[in-house]
Amino acid sequence: MKQYALFGGAAAIALGLAAGCAVAPHRIDPAGDEMLTSTHRIDVKDWQTAALKSIDSLLESGALARTDGRKTVVMVGEVKNSTSTPVNTRILTDKIRQAILKSGKAVTRQVRELENDDLFNQATVQKRGTVISPDMSLSGEIVQQKSKVGRVEESYFFFHVVMTDLATGLAVWEDNVEIGNQETKSIFD
C-alpha cells in the first residue's frame, strides 16, 4: 500500500510540475533567438536568413548598376517550391523586392494581366505602349534535402535565386543560400 501511495504522490508532483511549466502566449522578437525551429519546414528565421543573404549578395554584385543613369526595372518572377511541404514563396520574393526598392538602385514591377481582365475598368488600364518593360527578371527555386541517422534528423534548404538580363537571356547574378536544421528525437517518440 505504501508503494502505491509513494508512486501516486510522485506522479501527482510530476503532473503538477509539467502543468506549471506551461508558458502563456507572448510576443517575441522576430529577429531574436526565441523563434521556433523546425526541421521539416521553412520557418520565419529561415526566410529572414535566406532573404538577407540573397539581398546582400545581389546589392554587392553590381548587377543592378546602369551606365545611362536610369534605374534598372526588375520583374519579380516565380520562385518554384521543390520542397516536400507547402511553402509561400512570396515571403522570400517580397523581402527581396522591398530591399531592392529601398536600395534605390532599381524599381520593380509584378507580372500583370490587367488588359482584357473584366475585373478592371478598361478605361483606367494603361494603354498599349505606355508601360515600361523590365530589364531584368528575378526567379528561383527552393529545394529540400532530408537525412536521418538514428534519432537525429536533418533538413537542408537550398534557396537558389537568379537575376536574368531579359535582353540577352543571360544570368547576371545568382546565389545559393543553404540553411540546415537538425533535431534529435526523444527515445519515446
mmCIF file of C-alpha atoms in Angstrom:
data_model
loop_
_atom_site.group_PDB
_atom_site.id
_atom_site.type_symbol
_atom_site.label_atom_id
_atom_site.label_comp_id
_atom_site.label_asym_id
_atom_site.label_seq_id
_atom_site.Cartn_x
_atom_site.Cartn_y
_atom_site.Cartn_z
ATOM 1 C CA MET A 1 0.000 0.000 0.000
ATOM 2 C CA LYS A 2 2.858 2.367 0.814
ATOM 3 C CA GLN A 3 4.354 1.641 -2.600
ATOM 4 C CA TYR A 4 1.183 2.806 -4.388
ATOM 5 C CA ALA A 5 0.917 5.912 -2.239
ATOM 6 C CA LEU A 6 4.534 6.772 -2.948
ATOM 7 C CA PHE A 7 4.072 6.218 -6.717
ATOM 8 C CA GLY A 8 0.799 8.197 -6.737
ATOM 9 C CA GLY A 9 2.430 11.106 -4.905
ATOM 10 C CA ALA A 10 5.379 11.170 -7.321
ATOM 11 C CA ALA A 11 3.018 11.091 -10.303
ATOM 12 C CA ALA A 12 0.992 13.972 -8.869
ATOM 13 C CA ILE A 13 4.165 16.033 -8.355
ATOM 14 C CA ALA A 14 5.340 15.284 -11.931
ATOM 15 C CA LEU A 15 1.961 16.301 -13.371
ATOM 16 C CA GLY A 16 1.958 19.452 -11.284
ATOM 17 C CA LEU A 17 5.447 20.381 -12.481
ATOM 18 C CA ALA A 18 4.528 19.707 -16.109
ATOM 19 C CA ALA A 19 1.416 21.859 -15.816
ATOM 20 C CA GLY A 20 3.394 24.611 -14.094
ATOM 21 C CA CYS A 21 5.921 24.742 -16.942
ATOM 22 C CA ALA A 22 3.387 25.996 -19.479
ATOM 23 C CA VAL A 23 4.119 29.457 -20.858
ATOM 24 C CA ALA A 24 1.302 31.811 -21.749
ATOM 25 C CA PRO A 25 1.260 33.148 -25.313
ATOM 26 C CA HIS A 26 3.516 36.180 -25.637
ATOM 27 C CA ARG A 27 5.124 38.303 -28.336
ATOM 28 C CA ILE A 28 8.683 37.601 -29.381
ATOM 29 C CA ASP A 29 11.232 39.496 -31.438
ATOM 30 C CA PRO A 30 11.237 38.047 -34.990
ATOM 31 C CA ALA A 31 14.933 38.913 -35.223
ATOM 32 C CA GLY A 32 15.728 37.301 -31.854
ATOM 33 C CA ASP A 33 16.712 33.795 -30.850
ATOM 34 C CA GLU A 34 13.360 32.777 -29.307
ATOM 35 C CA MET A 35 11.911 31.706 -32.656
ATOM 36 C CA LEU A 36 10.831 28.101 -33.092
ATOM 37 C CA THR A 37 12.973 25.976 -35.368
ATOM 38 C CA SER A 38 11.506 23.153 -37.392
ATOM 39 C CA THR A 39 13.498 20.530 -39.231
ATOM 40 C CA HIS A 40 10.757 19.726 -41.735
ATOM 41 C CA ARG A 41 9.594 23.114 -42.953
ATOM 42 C CA ILE A 42 10.871 26.609 -43.561
ATOM 43 C CA ASP A 43 10.271 28.883 -40.582
ATOM 44 C CA VAL A 44 10.448 32.663 -40.148
ATOM 45 C CA LYS A 45 14.136 32.697 -39.238
ATOM 46 C CA ASP A 46 14.950 30.645 -42.362
ATOM 47 C CA TRP A 47 13.103 33.196 -44.549
ATOM 48 C CA GLN A 48 14.959 36.066 -42.879
ATOM 49 C CA THR A 49 18.340 34.410 -43.333
ATOM 50 C CA ALA A 50 17.726 33.465 -46.977
ATOM 51 C CA ALA A 51 16.387 36.898 -47.878
ATOM 52 C CA LEU A 52 19.135 38.863 -46.116
ATOM 53 C CA LYS A 53 21.967 36.800 -47.593
ATOM 54 C CA SER A 54 20.440 36.979 -51.085
ATOM 55 C CA ILE A 55 19.844 40.717 -50.815
ATOM 56 C CA ASP A 56 23.366 41.438 -49.597
ATOM 57 C CA SER A 57 24.848 39.325 -52.377
ATOM 58 C CA LEU A 58 22.675 40.953 -55.071
ATOM 59 C CA LEU A 59 23.308 44.538 -53.967
ATOM 60 C CA GLU A 60 27.068 43.969 -53.609
ATOM 61 C CA SER A 61 27.312 42.304 -57.040
ATOM 62 C CA GLY A 62 26.684 45.459 -59.060
ATOM 63 C CA ALA A 63 24.212 43.563 -61.280
ATOM 64 C CA LEU A 64 21.635 46.345 -60.908
ATOM 65 C CA ALA A 65 24.017 49.149 -61.969
ATOM 66 C CA ARG A 66 23.351 51.016 -65.224
ATOM 67 C CA THR A 67 25.555 53.472 -67.108
ATOM 68 C CA ASP A 68 22.702 55.512 -68.643
ATOM 69 C CA GLY A 69 21.507 56.995 -65.332
ATOM 70 C CA ARG A 70 18.158 55.176 -65.425
ATOM 71 C CA LYS A 71 17.184 52.753 -62.684
ATOM 72 C CA THR A 72 17.021 49.088 -63.639
ATOM 73 C CA VAL A 73 13.470 47.733 -63.877
ATOM 74 C CA VAL A 74 13.238 44.307 -62.258
ATOM 75 C CA MET A 75 10.314 41.966 -62.866
ATOM 76 C CA VAL A 76 9.670 39.740 -59.867
ATOM 77 C CA GLY A 77 9.003 36.290 -61.251
ATOM 78 C CA GLU A 78 8.343 32.903 -59.716
ATOM 79 C CA VAL A 79 10.323 31.114 -57.037
ATOM 80 C CA LYS A 80 9.491 27.439 -57.503
ATOM 81 C CA ASN A 81 8.832 25.347 -54.399
ATOM 82 C CA SER A 82 10.547 21.977 -54.823
ATOM 83 C CA THR A 83 10.265 21.014 -51.154
ATOM 84 C CA SER A 84 8.010 18.352 -49.684
ATOM 85 C CA THR A 85 5.858 20.874 -47.805
ATOM 86 C CA PRO A 86 3.641 23.754 -48.901
ATOM 87 C CA VAL A 87 5.645 26.998 -48.921
ATOM 88 C CA ASN A 88 4.517 30.534 -49.625
ATOM 89 C CA THR A 89 7.499 31.694 -51.689
ATOM 90 C CA ARG A 90 6.097 35.199 -51.833
ATOM 91 C CA ILE A 91 7.604 35.780 -48.380
ATOM 92 C CA LEU A 92 11.064 35.497 -49.930
ATOM 93 C CA THR A 93 10.341 37.486 -53.106
ATOM 94 C CA ASP A 94 8.585 40.259 -51.165
ATOM 95 C CA LYS A 95 11.572 40.699 -48.852
ATOM 96 C CA ILE A 96 13.982 40.827 -51.806
ATOM 97 C CA ARG A 97 11.719 43.168 -53.797
ATOM 98 C CA GLN A 98 11.364 45.541 -50.834
ATOM 99 C CA ALA A 99 15.137 45.602 -50.281
ATOM 100 C CA ILE A 100 15.743 46.348 -53.969
ATOM 101 C CA LEU A 101 13.339 49.282 -53.765
ATOM 102 C CA LYS A 102 14.866 50.576 -50.518
ATOM 103 C CA SER A 103 18.351 50.424 -52.029
ATOM 104 C CA GLY A 104 17.367 53.000 -54.648
ATOM 105 C CA LYS A 105 19.303 51.010 -57.280
ATOM 106 C CA ALA A 106 16.260 49.655 -59.104
ATOM 107 C CA VAL A 107 12.489 49.670 -59.332
ATOM 108 C CA THR A 108 10.338 46.577 -59.536
ATOM 109 C CA ARG A 109 7.180 45.501 -61.228
ATOM 110 C CA GLN A 110 4.983 42.495 -60.762
ATOM 111 C CA VAL A 111 3.780 40.435 -63.682
ATOM 112 C CA ARG A 112 0.305 41.648 -64.509
ATOM 113 C CA GLU A 113 -2.545 40.694 -66.743
ATOM 114 C CA LEU A 114 -4.889 43.682 -66.458
ATOM 115 C CA GLU A 115 -5.675 44.118 -70.105
ATOM 116 C CA ASN A 116 -8.791 42.206 -71.122
ATOM 117 C CA ASP A 117 -9.483 41.262 -67.473
ATOM 118 C CA ASP A 118 -13.148 42.087 -66.896
ATOM 119 C CA LEU A 119 -12.473 42.809 -63.200
ATOM 120 C CA PHE A 120 -10.744 46.054 -64.190
ATOM 121 C CA ASN A 121 -12.319 49.110 -65.749
ATOM 122 C CA GLN A 122 -10.524 49.028 -69.105
ATOM 123 C CA ALA A 123 -10.687 52.844 -69.357
ATOM 124 C CA THR A 124 -8.320 53.003 -66.338
ATOM 125 C CA VAL A 125 -5.856 50.342 -67.557
ATOM 126 C CA GLN A 126 -2.686 51.772 -69.065
ATOM 127 C CA LYS A 127 -2.858 51.761 -72.840
ATOM 128 C CA ARG A 128 -0.523 49.736 -75.032
ATOM 129 C CA GLY A 129 2.944 51.198 -75.376
ATOM 130 C CA THR A 130 2.865 53.159 -72.101
ATOM 131 C CA VAL A 131 4.196 50.626 -69.602
ATOM 132 C CA ILE A 132 7.976 50.360 -69.171
ATOM 133 C CA SER A 133 9.199 46.854 -69.822
ATOM 134 C CA PRO A 134 11.543 45.213 -67.330
ATOM 135 C CA ASP A 135 15.291 44.962 -67.893
ATOM 136 C CA MET A 136 15.799 42.014 -65.579
ATOM 137 C CA SER A 137 13.840 39.130 -64.116
ATOM 138 C CA LEU A 138 14.215 37.677 -60.617
ATOM 139 C CA SER A 139 13.338 33.997 -60.202
ATOM 140 C CA GLY A 140 14.477 30.986 -58.244
ATOM 141 C CA GLU A 141 13.819 27.657 -56.621
ATOM 142 C CA ILE A 142 13.772 26.209 -53.111
ATOM 143 C CA VAL A 143 14.957 22.613 -52.696
ATOM 144 C CA GLN A 144 14.945 20.479 -49.548
ATOM 145 C CA GLN A 145 17.184 17.536 -48.713
ATOM 146 C CA LYS A 146 16.410 15.352 -45.684
ATOM 147 C CA SER A 147 18.684 12.990 -43.774
ATOM 148 C CA LYS A 148 18.138 10.736 -40.773
ATOM 149 C CA VAL A 149 20.610 8.707 -38.756
ATOM 150 C CA GLY A 150 19.166 7.012 -35.702
ATOM 151 C CA ARG A 151 17.222 9.615 -33.745
ATOM 152 C CA VAL A 152 18.924 12.587 -35.452
ATOM 153 C CA GLU A 153 17.018 14.234 -38.322
ATOM 154 C CA GLU A 154 18.335 16.997 -40.563
ATOM 155 C CA SER A 155 16.823 19.136 -43.288
ATOM 156 C CA TYR A 156 18.822 21.329 -45.624
ATOM 157 C CA PHE A 157 17.004 24.009 -47.564
ATOM 158 C CA PHE A 158 18.722 25.417 -50.650
ATOM 159 C CA PHE A 159 17.408 28.817 -51.748
ATOM 160 C CA HIS A 160 18.588 29.445 -55.321
ATOM 161 C CA VAL A 161 17.849 32.918 -56.711
ATOM 162 C CA VAL A 162 18.865 34.216 -60.138
ATOM 163 C CA MET A 163 18.685 37.609 -61.891
ATOM 164 C CA THR A 164 18.424 37.335 -65.684
ATOM 165 C CA ASP A 165 19.036 40.108 -68.221
ATOM 166 C CA LEU A 166 15.905 39.944 -70.382
ATOM 167 C CA ALA A 167 17.647 41.480 -73.422
ATOM 168 C CA THR A 168 20.223 38.706 -73.613
ATOM 169 C CA GLY A 169 18.671 35.877 -71.587
ATOM 170 C CA LEU A 170 21.921 35.625 -69.634
ATOM 171 C CA ALA A 171 22.147 35.334 -65.862
ATOM 172 C CA VAL A 172 23.840 38.450 -64.445
ATOM 173 C CA TRP A 173 23.711 37.301 -60.813
ATOM 174 C CA GLU A 174 22.778 34.187 -58.916
ATOM 175 C CA ASP A 175 23.314 32.877 -55.439
ATOM 176 C CA ASN A 176 22.545 29.903 -53.230
ATOM 177 C CA VAL A 177 21.704 30.233 -49.564
ATOM 178 C CA GLU A 178 21.877 26.991 -47.617
ATOM 179 C CA ILE A 179 20.114 26.569 -44.289
ATOM 180 C CA GLY A 180 20.401 23.423 -42.206
ATOM 181 C CA ASN A 181 18.229 22.448 -39.254
ATOM 182 C CA GLN A 182 18.866 19.450 -37.017
ATOM 183 C CA GLU A 183 16.768 17.747 -34.347
ATOM 184 C CA THR A 184 17.345 14.777 -32.044
ATOM 185 C CA LYS A 185 14.113 12.904 -31.450
ATOM 186 C CA SER A 186 13.226 11.673 -27.990
ATOM 187 C CA ILE A 187 13.588 7.954 -27.368
ATOM 188 C CA PHE A 188 9.865 7.997 -26.524
ATOM 189 C CA ASP A 189 8.790 9.254 -29.993
#
